[in-house]
Structure formats: structure tokens, C-alpha cells
Amino acid sequence: MTGIIRSTSPGGLFDKNTFHCVGMNASLDGKNTRSTVCEGIDADGDKRLSYFSLGSDGKIIRENITGTGKYEGMVATGTVQPLGPFPVVKAGTFQDCNHQTGTYKLK
């Protein structure tokens, strides 16, 4: 998955960052699991690696793993609310839009 991030406030944290992700969803014995890792990059070339997982309450949880430049040492957590589903544009792909909320602290 690839995409772009828009901040609620123009110019806010992560605004106009691009990202790419790889992940896996599974349903085993009636239990759903989901884990995704995403690398985001901003206009300055600073990067961050985030981990997304499905919590026991069914909410998607976001954690910051590591970063470079201004994101080095950043602590961030939050939740994700998918706004889809949306129509499939091309077979074998999916489209979605997520609303993310949370907290962060830069080094």
C-alpha cells in the first residue's frame, strides 16, 4: 500500500508525508489478527517507521518504532479509524482512507 498523509491543520505533523506499507491480515479459529509496518517520509527526507496492530477491542493501534532526522527519538501512539470500504478501482487492489488520532513527543 502507498499513499499520502494530510494533517487536520495544514502544515501540521506528517502533513503531505508519503508512505508505503506491508502487512498481513489473518483469521484463525475465529480470531482476527492484523499487523502492518509503514515507512513514512517527509519533504526534508526524514523518515519514520510505524507499526499498526489490531487490538483486543477491535481498534487499530499505531506505534512509532524508529525515525531519522526530526523523528529520531520520537514517541508516538494512537488509534486508526478506517473510513471505507471504498469501491475497488482495479482487481487485486484496495482503497481506503484512515482517520488517525493520538499523541506524539519529539526528542
PDB file of C-alpha atoms in Angstrom:
ATOM      1  CA  MET A   1       0.000   0.000   0.000  1.00  0.00           C
ATOM      2  CA  THR A   2       1.244   3.504  -0.768  1.00  0.00           C
ATOM      3  CA  GLY A   3      -0.294   6.884  -0.110  1.00  0.00           C
ATOM      4  CA  ILE A   4      -0.070  10.387   1.275  1.00  0.00           C
ATOM      5  CA  ILE A   5      -0.941  11.839   4.676  1.00  0.00           C
ATOM      6  CA  ARG A   6      -2.902  15.057   5.197  1.00  0.00           C
ATOM      7  CA  SER A   7      -2.938  16.750   8.582  1.00  0.00           C
ATOM      8  CA  THR A   8      -6.112  18.277  10.011  1.00  0.00           C
ATOM      9  CA  SER A   9      -4.112  21.504  10.327  1.00  0.00           C
ATOM     10  CA  PRO A  10      -2.279  22.491   7.107  1.00  0.00           C
ATOM     11  CA  GLY A  11       1.449  22.157   7.730  1.00  0.00           C
ATOM     12  CA  GLY A  12       0.844  20.048  10.855  1.00  0.00           C
ATOM     13  CA  LEU A  13       2.842  16.978  11.844  1.00  0.00           C
ATOM     14  CA  PHE A  14       3.118  14.460   8.955  1.00  0.00           C
ATOM     15  CA  ASP A  15       1.218  16.770   6.549  1.00  0.00           C
ATOM     16  CA  LYS A  16       1.997  15.782   2.940  1.00  0.00           C
ATOM     17  CA  ASN A  17       4.239  12.886   4.024  1.00  0.00           C
ATOM     18  CA  THR A  18       4.239   9.914   1.679  1.00  0.00           C
ATOM     19  CA  PHE A  19       4.304   6.323   2.890  1.00  0.00           C
ATOM     20  CA  HIS A  20       4.459   2.708   1.846  1.00  0.00           C
ATOM     21  CA  CYS A  21       3.317  -0.256   3.922  1.00  0.00           C
ATOM     22  CA  VAL A  22       3.402  -4.025   4.005  1.00  0.00           C
ATOM     23  CA  GLY A  23       1.111  -6.063   6.214  1.00  0.00           C
ATOM     24  CA  MET A  24      -0.849  -9.208   6.849  1.00  0.00           C
ATOM     25  CA  ASN A  25      -4.399  -9.959   7.958  1.00  0.00           C
ATOM     26  CA  ALA A  26      -5.463 -13.407   9.163  1.00  0.00           C
ATOM     27  CA  SER A  27      -8.492 -15.126  10.632  1.00  0.00           C
ATOM     28  CA  LEU A  28      -7.538 -18.210  12.638  1.00  0.00           C
ATOM     29  CA  ASP A  29     -10.084 -20.139  14.701  1.00  0.00           C
ATOM     30  CA  GLY A  30     -12.437 -17.164  14.509  1.00  0.00           C
ATOM     31  CA  LYS A  31      -9.824 -14.718  15.796  1.00  0.00           C
ATOM     32  CA  ASN A  32      -8.788 -11.878  13.511  1.00  0.00           C
ATOM     33  CA  THR A  33      -5.239 -10.557  13.523  1.00  0.00           C
ATOM     34  CA  ARG A  34      -3.740  -7.665  11.629  1.00  0.00           C
ATOM     35  CA  SER A  35      -0.227  -6.268  11.569  1.00  0.00           C
ATOM     36  CA  THR A  36       1.291  -3.691   9.255  1.00  0.00           C
ATOM     37  CA  VAL A  37       4.607  -1.847   9.097  1.00  0.00           C
ATOM     38  CA  CYS A  38       4.790   1.514   7.295  1.00  0.00           C
ATOM     39  CA  GLU A  39       7.680   3.783   6.348  1.00  0.00           C
ATOM     40  CA  GLY A  40       6.796   7.462   6.045  1.00  0.00           C
ATOM     41  CA  ILE A  41       8.987  10.173   4.517  1.00  0.00           C
ATOM     42  CA  ASP A  42       8.583  13.942   4.620  1.00  0.00           C
ATOM     43  CA  ALA A  43       9.685  16.719   2.249  1.00  0.00           C
ATOM     44  CA  ASP A  44      13.024  17.022   4.113  1.00  0.00           C
ATOM     45  CA  GLY A  45      13.762  13.311   3.581  1.00  0.00           C
ATOM     46  CA  ASP A  46      13.308  12.459   7.276  1.00  0.00           C
ATOM     47  CA  LYS A  47      11.772   9.002   7.762  1.00  0.00           C
ATOM     48  CA  ARG A  48       9.817   7.136  10.410  1.00  0.00           C
ATOM     49  CA  LEU A  49       8.780   3.523  10.800  1.00  0.00           C
ATOM     50  CA  SER A  50       5.371   2.776  12.327  1.00  0.00           C
ATOM     51  CA  TYR A  51       3.753  -0.484  13.432  1.00  0.00           C
ATOM     52  CA  PHE A  52      -0.014  -1.000  13.251  1.00  0.00           C
ATOM     53  CA  SER A  53      -1.803  -3.867  15.020  1.00  0.00           C
ATOM     54  CA  LEU A  54      -5.351  -4.954  15.793  1.00  0.00           C
ATOM     55  CA  GLY A  55      -6.103  -4.543  19.496  1.00  0.00           C
ATOM     56  CA  SER A  56      -8.268  -6.934  21.509  1.00  0.00           C
ATOM     57  CA  ASP A  57     -11.030  -4.288  21.437  1.00  0.00           C
ATOM     58  CA  GLY A  58     -11.049  -4.334  17.614  1.00  0.00           C
ATOM     59  CA  LYS A  59      -9.349  -0.948  17.286  1.00  0.00           C
ATOM     60  CA  ILE A  60      -6.228  -0.497  15.195  1.00  0.00           C
ATOM     61  CA  ILE A  61      -3.288   0.703  17.297  1.00  0.00           C
ATOM     62  CA  ARG A  62      -0.349   2.729  15.894  1.00  0.00           C
ATOM     63  CA  GLU A  63       3.122   2.788  17.476  1.00  0.00           C
ATOM     64  CA  ASN A  64       6.245   4.589  16.306  1.00  0.00           C
ATOM     65  CA  ILE A  65       9.234   2.221  16.045  1.00  0.00           C
ATOM     66  CA  THR A  66      12.134   4.433  14.918  1.00  0.00           C
ATOM     67  CA  GLY A  67      12.920   7.502  12.863  1.00  0.00           C
ATOM     68  CA  THR A  68      15.606   9.652  11.285  1.00  0.00           C
ATOM     69  CA  GLY A  69      16.201  13.409  11.474  1.00  0.00           C
ATOM     70  CA  LYS A  70      13.412  15.199  13.330  1.00  0.00           C
ATOM     71  CA  TYR A  71      11.689  11.848  14.011  1.00  0.00           C
ATOM     72  CA  GLU A  72      14.708  10.280  15.754  1.00  0.00           C
ATOM     73  CA  GLY A  73      13.672   9.505  19.332  1.00  0.00           C
ATOM     74  CA  MET A  74      10.030  10.435  18.678  1.00  0.00           C
ATOM     75  CA  VAL A  75       7.467   8.702  20.877  1.00  0.00           C
ATOM     76  CA  ALA A  76       4.040   8.363  19.246  1.00  0.00           C
ATOM     77  CA  THR A  77       0.966   6.244  19.879  1.00  0.00           C
ATOM     78  CA  GLY A  78      -2.549   6.396  18.577  1.00  0.00           C
ATOM     79  CA  THR A  79      -5.532   4.700  17.024  1.00  0.00           C
ATOM     80  CA  VAL A  80      -6.752   4.396  13.454  1.00  0.00           C
ATOM     81  CA  GLN A  81     -10.339   4.502  12.212  1.00  0.00           C
ATOM     82  CA  PRO A  82     -10.759   3.171   8.648  1.00  0.00           C
ATOM     83  CA  LEU A  83     -13.355   5.252   6.772  1.00  0.00           C
ATOM     84  CA  GLY A  84     -14.003   2.720   3.965  1.00  0.00           C
ATOM     85  CA  PRO A  85     -14.695   0.395   2.387  1.00  0.00           C
ATOM     86  CA  PHE A  86     -14.472   2.082  -0.985  1.00  0.00           C
ATOM     87  CA  PRO A  87     -15.086   0.672  -4.477  1.00  0.00           C
ATOM     88  CA  VAL A  88     -12.238  -1.366  -5.973  1.00  0.00           C
ATOM     89  CA  VAL A  89     -10.509   0.544  -8.789  1.00  0.00           C
ATOM     90  CA  LYS A  90      -8.502  -2.419 -10.090  1.00  0.00           C
ATOM     91  CA  ALA A  91      -8.786  -6.133  -9.284  1.00  0.00           C
ATOM     92  CA  GLY A  92      -6.281  -7.219  -6.635  1.00  0.00           C
ATOM     93  CA  THR A  93      -6.088  -3.759  -5.035  1.00  0.00           C
ATOM     94  CA  PHE A  94      -7.935  -1.965  -2.270  1.00  0.00           C
ATOM     95  CA  GLN A  95      -8.654   1.657  -1.495  1.00  0.00           C
ATOM     96  CA  ASP A  96      -9.139   3.173   1.937  1.00  0.00           C
ATOM     97  CA  CYS A  97      -8.868   6.367   3.921  1.00  0.00           C
ATOM     98  CA  ASN A  98      -7.993   6.356   7.624  1.00  0.00           C
ATOM     99  CA  HIS A  99      -8.596   8.894  10.371  1.00  0.00           C
ATOM    100  CA  GLN A 100      -5.688   8.699  12.830  1.00  0.00           C
ATOM    101  CA  THR A 101      -5.608  10.275  16.274  1.00  0.00           C
ATOM    102  CA  GLY A 102      -3.071  10.092  19.064  1.00  0.00           C
ATOM    103  CA  THR A 103      -0.195  11.760  20.823  1.00  0.00           C
ATOM    104  CA  TYR A 104       3.441  12.369  19.991  1.00  0.00           C
ATOM    105  CA  LYS A 105       6.541  13.838  21.551  1.00  0.00           C
ATOM    106  CA  LEU A 106       9.564  14.846  19.517  1.00  0.00           C
ATOM    107  CA  LYS A 107      13.035  14.437  21.009  1.00  0.00           C
TER     108      LYS A 107
END
